[in-house]
Short mmCIF file of C-alpha atoms and ligand atoms in Angstrom, two decimals:
data_model
loop_
_atom_site.label_atom_id
_atom_site.label_comp_id
_atom_site.label_asym_id
_atom_site.label_seq_id
_atom_site.Cartn_x
_atom_site.Cartn_y
_atom_site.Cartn_z
CA UNK A 30 -16.86 -6.85 -20.79
CA UNK A 31 -19.72 -6.38 -18.31
CA UNK A 32 -19.77 -8.22 -15.01
CA UNK A 33 -22.67 -8.14 -12.58
CA UNK A 34 -22.24 -9.48 -9.05
CA UNK A 35 -25.33 -10.11 -6.95
CA UNK A 36 -26.32 -12.13 -3.92
CA UNK A 37 -23.82 -10.90 -1.33
CA UNK A 38 -24.98 -11.03 2.26
CA UNK A 39 -22.63 -8.15 3.07
CA UNK A 40 -20.27 -5.92 1.11
CA UNK A 41 -17.46 -4.19 2.99
CA UNK A 42 -17.02 -1.22 0.65
CA UNK A 43 -14.97 1.03 2.96
CA UNK A 44 -16.10 4.01 0.94
CA UNK A 45 -16.21 6.48 3.85
CA UNK A 46 -12.87 8.05 4.74
CA UNK A 47 -11.84 10.70 7.22
CA UNK A 48 -8.44 11.41 5.68
CA UNK A 49 -7.06 12.51 2.37
CA UNK A 50 -6.09 9.68 0.06
CA UNK A 51 -8.90 7.45 1.27
CA UNK A 52 -7.51 6.54 4.67
CA UNK A 53 -9.81 5.60 7.53
CA UNK A 54 -8.34 6.39 10.93
CA UNK A 55 -9.36 6.77 14.58
CA UNK A 56 -12.93 6.13 15.74
CA UNK A 57 -14.15 5.65 12.17
CA UNK A 58 -12.13 2.39 12.06
CA UNK A 59 -14.54 0.95 14.61
CA UNK A 60 -17.78 2.03 12.96
CA UNK A 61 -18.67 -1.17 11.15
CA UNK A 62 -22.05 0.19 10.00
CA UNK A 63 -20.32 2.95 8.06
CA UNK A 64 -18.26 0.44 6.09
CA UNK A 65 -20.50 -2.58 5.50
CA UNK A 66 -23.80 -2.68 3.57
CA UNK A 67 -26.13 -5.64 3.31
CA UNK A 68 -28.03 -5.22 0.07
CA UNK A 69 -25.47 -4.18 -2.49
CA UNK A 70 -25.02 -5.50 -6.02
CA UNK A 71 -22.35 -4.19 -8.38
CA UNK A 72 -21.86 -3.66 -12.08
CA UNK A 73 -18.27 -3.82 -13.28
CA UNK A 74 -17.17 -2.78 -16.76
CA UNK A 75 -13.70 -3.58 -18.06
CA UNK A 76 -12.36 -3.97 -14.53
CA UNK A 77 -13.87 -0.77 -13.12
CA UNK A 78 -16.85 -0.66 -10.75
CA UNK A 79 -19.36 1.54 -12.54
CA UNK A 80 -22.42 1.18 -10.37
CA UNK A 81 -23.82 -0.10 -7.08
CA UNK A 82 -27.50 -0.71 -6.52
CA UNK A 83 -29.76 -3.02 -4.54
CA UNK A 84 -29.87 -6.63 -5.70
CA UNK A 85 -33.43 -6.25 -6.88
CA UNK A 86 -32.70 -3.13 -8.94
CA UNK A 87 -29.62 -4.69 -10.50
CA UNK A 88 -31.45 -7.88 -11.46
CA UNK A 89 -34.31 -5.88 -12.92
CA UNK A 90 -31.94 -3.69 -14.95
CA UNK A 91 -30.17 -6.71 -16.46
CA UNK A 92 -33.20 -9.02 -16.63
CA UNK A 93 -31.48 -11.52 -14.35
CA UNK A 94 -31.20 -14.37 -13.93
CA UNK A 95 -33.12 -15.39 -17.07
CA UNK A 96 -31.63 -12.63 -19.25
CA UNK A 97 -28.05 -13.77 -18.64
CA UNK A 98 -26.13 -14.27 -21.90
CA UNK A 99 -22.62 -14.92 -23.19
CA UNK A 100 -21.78 -11.22 -23.26
CA UNK A 101 -22.43 -10.87 -19.56
CA UNK A 102 -20.32 -12.31 -16.76
CA UNK A 103 -23.07 -12.94 -14.21
CA UNK A 104 -21.93 -13.94 -10.72
CA UNK A 105 -24.39 -14.85 -7.97
CA UNK A 106 -22.32 -15.27 -4.80
CA UNK A 107 -25.24 -16.94 -3.00
CA UNK A 108 -24.96 -15.25 0.36
CA UNK A 109 -21.18 -14.94 0.59
CA UNK A 110 -19.65 -11.70 1.89
CA UNK A 111 -17.54 -9.51 -0.40
CA UNK A 112 -14.57 -7.41 0.73
CA UNK A 113 -11.87 -5.45 -1.13
CA UNK A 114 -8.75 -7.28 -2.32
CA UNK A 115 -5.92 -7.09 0.22
CA UNK A 116 -3.02 -4.68 -0.21
CA UNK A 117 0.11 -6.31 1.18
CA UNK A 118 2.31 -3.22 1.37
CA UNK A 119 5.44 -4.83 2.83
CA UNK A 120 6.92 -8.01 1.37
CA UNK A 121 10.34 -9.39 0.54
CA UNK A 122 8.86 -11.40 -2.32
CA UNK A 123 11.98 -12.61 -4.09
CA UNK A 124 14.77 -14.72 -2.61
CA UNK A 125 16.14 -18.22 -2.90
CA UNK A 126 17.26 -20.72 -0.28
CA UNK A 127 15.83 -22.05 2.95
CA UNK A 128 16.44 -20.98 6.53
CA UNK A 129 14.57 -23.72 8.35
CA UNK A 130 17.83 -24.51 10.19
CA UNK A 131 17.42 -21.25 12.13
CA UNK A 132 14.41 -22.61 13.99
CA UNK A 133 16.58 -24.84 16.19
CA UNK A 134 18.79 -21.84 16.97
CA UNK A 135 15.75 -19.78 17.93
CA UNK A 136 14.49 -22.60 20.14
CA UNK A 137 17.86 -22.73 21.87
CA UNK A 138 17.32 -19.11 22.86
CA UNK A 139 19.28 -17.25 20.18
CA UNK A 140 17.84 -13.93 19.06
CA UNK A 141 17.49 -12.72 15.45
CA UNK A 142 20.46 -10.42 16.06
CA UNK A 143 22.63 -13.26 17.44
CA UNK A 144 21.76 -15.51 14.51
CA UNK A 145 22.73 -12.77 12.11
CA UNK A 146 26.02 -12.20 14.00
CA UNK A 147 26.86 -15.86 13.24
CA UNK A 148 26.77 -14.99 9.52
CA UNK A 149 23.30 -16.48 9.05
CA UNK A 150 19.97 -14.72 8.65
CA UNK A 151 19.95 -12.26 5.75
CA UNK A 152 23.53 -13.24 4.78
CA UNK A 153 22.60 -16.87 4.18
CA UNK A 154 19.64 -15.90 1.97
CA UNK A 155 21.95 -13.56 0.08
CA UNK A 156 24.37 -16.34 -0.86
CA UNK A 157 21.53 -18.50 -2.17
CA UNK A 158 19.92 -15.59 -4.02
CA UNK A 159 23.13 -14.46 -5.70
CA UNK A 160 23.32 -17.91 -7.34
CA UNK A 161 19.71 -17.79 -8.64
CA UNK A 162 19.21 -17.02 -12.33
CA UNK A 163 16.67 -14.48 -13.56
CA UNK A 164 14.42 -17.29 -14.75
CA UNK A 165 14.56 -19.09 -11.45
CA UNK A 166 13.65 -15.90 -9.57
CA UNK A 167 10.73 -15.33 -11.96
CA UNK A 168 9.45 -18.88 -11.43
CA UNK A 169 9.77 -18.55 -7.65
CA UNK A 170 7.96 -15.21 -7.82
CA UNK A 171 5.13 -16.55 -9.97
CA UNK A 172 4.39 -19.38 -7.59
CA UNK A 173 4.46 -17.04 -4.57
CA UNK A 174 2.18 -14.53 -6.30
CA UNK A 175 -0.27 -17.29 -7.10
CA UNK A 176 -0.39 -18.22 -3.44
CA UNK A 177 -0.83 -14.58 -2.40
CA UNK A 178 -3.61 -14.12 -4.96
CA UNK A 179 -5.42 -17.25 -3.76
CA UNK A 180 -5.22 -15.85 -0.23
CA UNK A 181 -6.89 -12.64 -1.38
CA UNK A 182 -4.01 -10.27 -2.14
CA UNK A 183 -4.56 -8.11 -5.23
CA UNK A 184 -1.85 -5.48 -4.63
CA UNK A 185 1.61 -6.26 -3.32
CA UNK A 186 4.76 -4.29 -2.63
CA UNK A 187 7.92 -6.28 -3.41
CA UNK A 188 11.35 -5.35 -2.11
CA UNK A 189 14.74 -6.35 -3.45
CA UNK A 190 17.42 -6.61 -0.78
CA UNK A 191 18.85 -10.12 -0.98
CA UNK A 192 21.41 -9.18 -3.63
CA UNK A 193 23.92 -7.18 -1.63
CA UNK A 194 25.68 -6.55 -4.92
CA UNK A 195 24.54 -4.37 -7.75
CA UNK A 196 24.16 -7.13 -10.32
CA UNK A 197 21.88 -9.24 -8.11
CA UNK A 198 19.85 -6.24 -6.95
CA UNK A 199 19.19 -5.32 -10.59
CA UNK A 200 18.27 -8.95 -11.33
CA UNK A 201 15.84 -9.08 -8.41
CA UNK A 202 14.10 -5.92 -9.62
CA UNK A 203 14.08 -7.23 -13.18
CA UNK A 204 12.41 -10.43 -11.96
CA UNK A 205 9.98 -8.39 -9.90
CA UNK A 206 8.93 -6.33 -12.91
CA UNK A 207 8.48 -9.49 -15.03
CA UNK A 208 5.82 -10.64 -12.59
CA UNK A 209 3.29 -8.02 -13.67
CA UNK A 210 0.04 -9.46 -15.09
CA UNK A 211 -0.25 -12.33 -12.67
CA UNK A 212 -3.47 -11.14 -11.05
CA UNK A 213 -1.70 -8.93 -8.51
CA UNK A 214 -0.75 -5.25 -8.96
CA UNK A 215 2.90 -4.81 -8.01
CA UNK A 216 4.98 -2.00 -6.52
CA UNK A 217 8.74 -2.36 -6.65
CA UNK A 218 11.14 -1.21 -3.95
CA UNK A 219 14.94 -1.09 -3.95
CA UNK A 220 16.22 -2.30 -0.54
CA UNK A 221 19.94 -2.18 -1.32
CA UNK A 222 20.59 -1.13 2.28
CA UNK A 223 19.31 -4.34 3.86
CA UNK A 224 22.59 -5.51 5.43
CA UNK A 225 26.33 -5.00 5.01
CA UNK A 226 28.21 -7.70 3.10
CA UNK A 227 30.72 -9.55 5.27
CA UNK A 228 34.10 -7.91 5.77
CA UNK A 229 33.20 -4.81 3.88
CA UNK A 230 34.20 -1.36 5.09
CA UNK A 231 30.86 0.20 6.05
CA UNK A 232 31.77 3.68 4.82
CA UNK A 233 32.89 2.32 1.48
CA UNK A 234 29.70 0.30 1.19
CA UNK A 235 27.54 3.34 1.99
CA UNK A 236 29.35 5.26 -0.78
CA UNK A 237 28.86 2.32 -3.16
CA UNK A 238 25.12 2.33 -2.47
CA UNK A 239 24.82 6.07 -3.01
CA UNK A 240 27.27 6.62 -5.85
CA UNK A 241 26.83 3.38 -7.82
CA UNK A 242 23.68 1.51 -6.89
CA UNK A 243 21.24 4.44 -6.82
CA UNK A 244 22.16 5.71 -10.32
CA UNK A 245 21.98 2.18 -11.74
CA UNK A 246 18.62 1.50 -10.09
CA UNK A 247 17.28 4.78 -11.46
CA UNK A 248 18.65 3.95 -14.91
CA UNK A 249 16.91 0.58 -14.79
CA UNK A 250 13.65 2.42 -14.04
CA UNK A 251 11.77 -0.34 -12.19
CA UNK A 252 11.84 0.71 -8.52
CA UNK A 253 9.50 3.48 -7.39
CA UNK A 254 10.53 3.28 -3.74
CA UNK A 255 13.67 3.04 -1.62
CA UNK A 256 13.80 1.16 1.67
CA UNK A 257 16.53 0.94 4.34
CA UNK A 258 16.82 -1.41 7.34
CA UNK A 259 17.31 1.43 9.81
CA UNK A 260 18.14 -0.25 13.10
CA UNK A 261 21.06 -0.08 15.54
CA UNK A 262 23.52 -2.72 14.32
CA UNK A 263 22.35 -2.44 10.72
CA UNK A 264 21.99 0.99 9.02
CA UNK A 265 22.42 4.05 11.24
CA UNK A 266 20.14 7.08 11.31
CA UNK A 267 22.78 9.18 9.53
CA UNK A 268 23.38 6.67 6.76
CA UNK A 269 19.65 6.02 6.32
CA UNK A 270 19.09 9.76 6.03
CA UNK A 271 21.82 10.08 3.41
CA UNK A 272 20.62 7.12 1.31
CA UNK A 273 17.01 8.31 1.44
CA UNK A 274 17.81 11.90 0.51
CA UNK A 275 19.96 10.76 -2.41
CA UNK A 276 17.12 8.49 -3.58
CA UNK A 277 14.51 11.22 -3.16
CA UNK A 278 16.49 13.45 -5.50
CA UNK A 279 15.85 10.85 -8.18
CA UNK A 280 12.13 10.72 -7.42
CA UNK A 281 11.95 7.57 -5.30
CA UNK A 282 9.42 7.56 -2.46
CA UNK A 283 10.55 6.32 0.91
CA UNK A 284 9.53 3.23 2.87
CA UNK A 285 11.60 2.23 5.90
CA UNK A 286 12.25 -0.61 8.34
CA UNK A 287 12.46 1.11 11.74
CA UNK A 288 12.61 0.38 15.47
CA UNK A 289 12.12 -3.36 15.03
CA UNK A 290 14.17 -4.48 18.05
CA UNK A 291 14.83 -1.24 19.87
CA UNK A 292 13.87 2.42 19.67
CA UNK A 293 16.65 3.71 17.47
CA UNK A 294 14.85 6.89 16.39
CA UNK A 295 13.95 5.47 12.98
CA UNK A 296 10.30 6.50 13.07
CA UNK A 297 11.24 10.09 13.88
CA UNK A 298 13.62 10.10 10.92
CA UNK A 299 10.81 8.75 8.73
CA UNK A 300 8.68 11.75 9.76
CA UNK A 301 11.45 14.16 8.89
CA UNK A 302 11.93 12.52 5.52
CA UNK A 303 8.19 12.43 4.75
CA UNK A 304 8.25 8.67 4.18
CA UNK A 305 5.20 6.96 2.73
CA UNK A 306 5.46 4.39 5.49
CA UNK A 307 7.78 3.29 8.30
CA UNK A 308 7.33 -0.35 9.17
CA UNK A 309 7.86 -2.76 12.10
CA UNK A 310 8.05 0.15 14.56
CA UNK A 311 7.31 -2.17 17.47
CA UNK A 312 9.61 -0.18 19.75
CA UNK A 313 8.90 3.35 18.55
CA UNK A 314 7.94 5.82 21.27
CA UNK A 315 4.46 7.28 21.53
CA UNK A 316 5.94 10.68 20.71
CA UNK A 317 7.40 9.29 17.51
CA UNK A 318 4.06 7.67 16.61
CA UNK A 319 2.23 10.96 17.10
CA UNK A 320 4.86 12.87 15.16
CA UNK A 321 4.65 10.39 12.26
CA UNK A 322 0.89 10.72 12.06
CA UNK A 323 1.09 14.51 12.13
CA UNK A 324 3.58 14.34 9.27
CA UNK A 325 1.18 12.09 7.32
CA UNK A 326 3.60 9.18 7.61
CA UNK A 327 1.98 5.75 7.92
CA UNK A 328 3.27 3.19 10.40
CA UNK A 329 3.09 -0.36 9.05
CA UNK A 330 2.85 -3.02 11.73
CA UNK A 331 4.03 -6.53 10.82
CA UNK A 332 2.80 -8.92 13.51
CA UNK A 333 3.93 -12.04 11.62
CA UNK A 334 7.53 -11.22 12.53
CA UNK A 335 7.26 -11.12 16.34
CA UNK A 336 5.04 -14.20 15.94
CA UNK A 337 7.78 -16.25 14.27
CA UNK A 338 10.35 -14.93 16.75
CA UNK A 339 8.17 -16.13 19.61
CA UNK A 340 8.08 -12.55 20.90
CA UNK A 341 5.11 -10.76 22.37
CA UNK A 342 3.30 -8.08 20.40
CA UNK A 343 4.60 -4.77 21.67
CA UNK A 344 2.14 -2.58 19.79
CA UNK A 345 -1.13 -1.57 21.36
CA UNK A 346 -3.38 -1.30 18.31
CA UNK A 347 -6.37 -0.20 20.38
CA UNK A 348 -4.29 2.76 21.55
CA UNK A 349 -3.32 3.52 17.92
CA UNK A 350 -7.02 3.68 17.08
CA UNK A 351 -7.88 5.81 20.13
CA UNK A 352 -5.10 8.26 19.31
CA UNK A 353 -6.14 8.46 15.66
CA UNK A 354 -2.64 7.50 14.48
CA UNK A 355 -2.11 6.50 10.86
CA UNK A 356 -1.25 2.82 10.62
CA UNK A 357 -1.67 -0.29 8.53
CA UNK A 358 -0.80 -4.00 8.65
CA UNK A 359 1.21 -6.17 6.24
CA UNK A 360 2.76 -9.64 6.02
CA UNK A 361 6.53 -8.89 5.91
CA UNK A 362 6.82 -12.11 3.89
CA UNK A 363 10.55 -13.02 3.97
CA UNK A 364 12.72 -16.12 4.54
CA UNK A 365 12.33 -15.70 8.29
CA UNK A 366 8.56 -15.09 8.22
CA UNK A 367 7.28 -17.26 5.40
CA UNK A 368 3.61 -16.39 5.32
CA UNK A 369 1.97 -14.55 2.45
CA UNK A 370 -1.37 -14.83 4.23
CA UNK A 371 -3.04 -11.53 4.98
CA UNK A 372 -5.93 -13.45 6.62
CA UNK A 373 -3.35 -14.84 9.06
CA UNK A 374 -2.11 -11.29 9.78
CA UNK A 375 -5.74 -10.35 10.39
CA UNK A 376 -6.11 -13.25 12.82
CA UNK A 377 -3.06 -12.07 14.77
CA UNK A 378 -4.46 -8.54 14.93
CA UNK A 379 -7.88 -9.70 16.05
CA UNK A 380 -7.25 -12.83 18.15
CA UNK A 381 -3.99 -11.69 19.72
CA UNK A 382 -3.86 -7.89 19.50
CA UNK A 383 -7.59 -7.64 20.20
CA UNK A 384 -8.96 -5.21 17.66
CA UNK A 385 -12.27 -5.74 15.80
CA UNK A 386 -12.19 -7.43 12.37
CA UNK A 387 -13.42 -4.28 10.59
CA UNK A 388 -10.48 -2.23 11.94
CA UNK A 389 -8.03 -4.94 10.90
CA UNK A 390 -9.66 -5.10 7.45
CA UNK A 391 -9.22 -1.36 6.97
CA UNK A 392 -5.56 -1.74 7.96
CA UNK A 393 -4.89 -4.30 5.19
CA UNK A 394 -6.90 -2.53 2.49
CA UNK A 395 -7.71 1.20 2.44
CA UNK A 396 -4.92 2.26 4.78
CA UNK A 397 -2.28 0.03 3.24
CA UNK A 398 -3.31 1.37 -0.19
CA UNK A 399 -2.53 4.92 0.92
CA UNK A 400 1.18 3.97 1.10
CA UNK A 401 1.45 2.93 -2.56
CA UNK A 402 0.79 4.95 -5.68
CA UNK A 403 -1.93 2.68 -7.01
CA UNK A 404 -4.97 3.11 -9.23
CA UNK A 405 -8.17 4.86 -8.14
CA UNK A 406 -10.14 2.89 -5.58
CA UNK A 407 -7.50 0.30 -4.62
CA UNK A 408 -8.27 -1.03 -1.14
CA UNK A 409 -11.95 -0.08 -1.40
CA UNK A 410 -15.02 -0.94 -3.43
CA UNK A 411 -16.24 2.35 -4.88
CA UNK A 412 -17.89 3.55 -8.07
CA UNK A 413 -15.17 4.67 -10.46
CA UNK A 414 -12.59 2.49 -8.70
CA UNK A 415 -10.89 -0.74 -9.73
CA UNK A 416 -12.69 -4.02 -9.12
CA UNK A 417 -10.18 -5.81 -6.89
CA UNK A 418 -12.23 -7.95 -4.54
CA UNK A 419 -12.61 -11.12 -2.54
CA UNK A 420 -15.65 -13.33 -2.33
CA UNK A 421 -15.44 -15.03 1.06
CA UNK A 422 -16.40 -18.47 2.27
CA UNK A 423 -18.35 -16.80 5.07
CA UNK A 424 -21.58 -14.79 5.21
CA UNK A 425 -20.08 -12.14 7.44
CA UNK A 426 -17.45 -9.73 6.16
CA UNK A 427 -15.73 -10.27 9.54
CA UNK A 428 -15.03 -13.88 8.58
CA UNK A 429 -11.99 -12.78 6.54
CA UNK A 430 -9.70 -13.06 9.59
CA UNK A 431 -11.52 -15.61 11.70
CA UNK A 432 -10.24 -18.83 10.11
CA UNK A 433 -6.58 -19.03 11.24
CA UNK A 434 -4.67 -21.66 9.32
CA UNK A 435 -7.40 -21.87 6.69
CA UNK A 436 -8.23 -19.77 3.65
CA UNK A 437 -11.41 -17.69 4.10
CA UNK A 438 -11.30 -16.57 0.45
CA UNK A 439 -13.43 -18.51 -2.04
CA UNK A 440 -12.52 -16.39 -5.04
CA UNK A 441 -10.20 -13.46 -5.66
CA UNK A 442 -10.89 -11.10 -8.54
CA UNK A 443 -8.27 -8.68 -9.84
CA UNK A 444 -9.52 -5.97 -12.19
CA UNK A 445 -7.24 -7.16 -14.99
CA UNK A 446 -9.20 -10.43 -15.13
CA UNK A 447 -12.54 -8.79 -15.95
O1 LIG B 24 11.61 -7.06 7.63
N1 LIG B 24 14.36 -6.82 9.35
C1 LIG B 24 14.76 -6.75 8.20
N2 LIG B 24 14.38 -7.43 7.12
C2 LIG B 24 13.39 -8.46 7.13
C3 LIG B 24 13.93 -9.79 7.52
C4 LIG B 24 15.04 -10.22 6.68
C5 LIG B 24 15.48 -11.62 6.90
O2 LIG B 24 15.58 -12.09 8.05
O3 LIG B 24 15.77 -12.26 5.89
C6 LIG B 24 12.20 -8.08 7.96
O4 LIG B 24 11.81 -8.74 8.93
FE1 LIG B 25 10.60 -6.36 6.10
#
């Protein structure tokens, strides 16, 4: 099927990169003119962008608007801006239960760590999730994916991690894989090492993860990535290293949770392991940030999490740009941070962390895409790439992150729908 889209006031194509795999880092993140074009119409065939031209040329070629017919999907966006679909490269998509009760504890001054030491936090989500059937998890996932899609997300990484036993971890991944074809491309991650079950011997549990869970996860064949919550008090550097190396031997790529509450050396380990991405990283040292970038390891910042903790944002994104470090942004959707809204993440980055909208857009599209093994052109709008895009409610491409609490996306298109 042919689709022709005309009438955009601006198209943020992000086609210029200064890194391998399409990344845009350093000064180039700030060069809006390099990334946004005013007069750009596109022809899409079977979900792939085949051609850009000016609006006038495109209309002439297709005899539009009068020549429009049933075989052509003709879309005039009437002055709206178009941007790539968002790539949310860090979510805990699937879990059951509700942790609203933790808000009162947070307000009384308890930290995330203290709440978890009371047997709540991850542990309470685990008990609810272990009771959830496969069908229930699929239904929960479908409704969340629909919300994410409506908010502009067209690629999403989904972690397991609320099973804490093999059977539930396999069920979570099974549910995750059943969610394909819902207008969002999915990437599945095994996060077996998310927390230790209560009263378990840690060494025994580490052996269980390596000797029993990894082979079963590989046998199941759904996860492409491994993740570990590498943080003092959760999984140590040594154990994280061991779990990741065992997973790598089976072909899994590495994503990590590191240095969320303290600098535990997680980002440095991620560099040594050649991780695709190391996320949170709010307390990583500058040395570790530089080392990660030199090792081609992305750092994924997740500002929604300090936001819901009432904490300040420890990361200086302007500095990250000035230093040319490799970084991205994601939602960290989870029972503690229940927002699937990438536009909200963009608002935090722009209104609170004070970077320009174009830099924040790159961080949730092209740069996030470099951490997942997706199709050609994901996170960009380029000829020969997939047509994953958002038509905004605003005339400026910058509007994508300037409507906090509202949805700036009028229409999301995933290539599978064309
Ligand atoms: O990335 N920090 C580790 N895991 C999640 C939160 C898990 C939870 O609180 O349920 C995160 O923020
Ligand atoms: Fe997370």
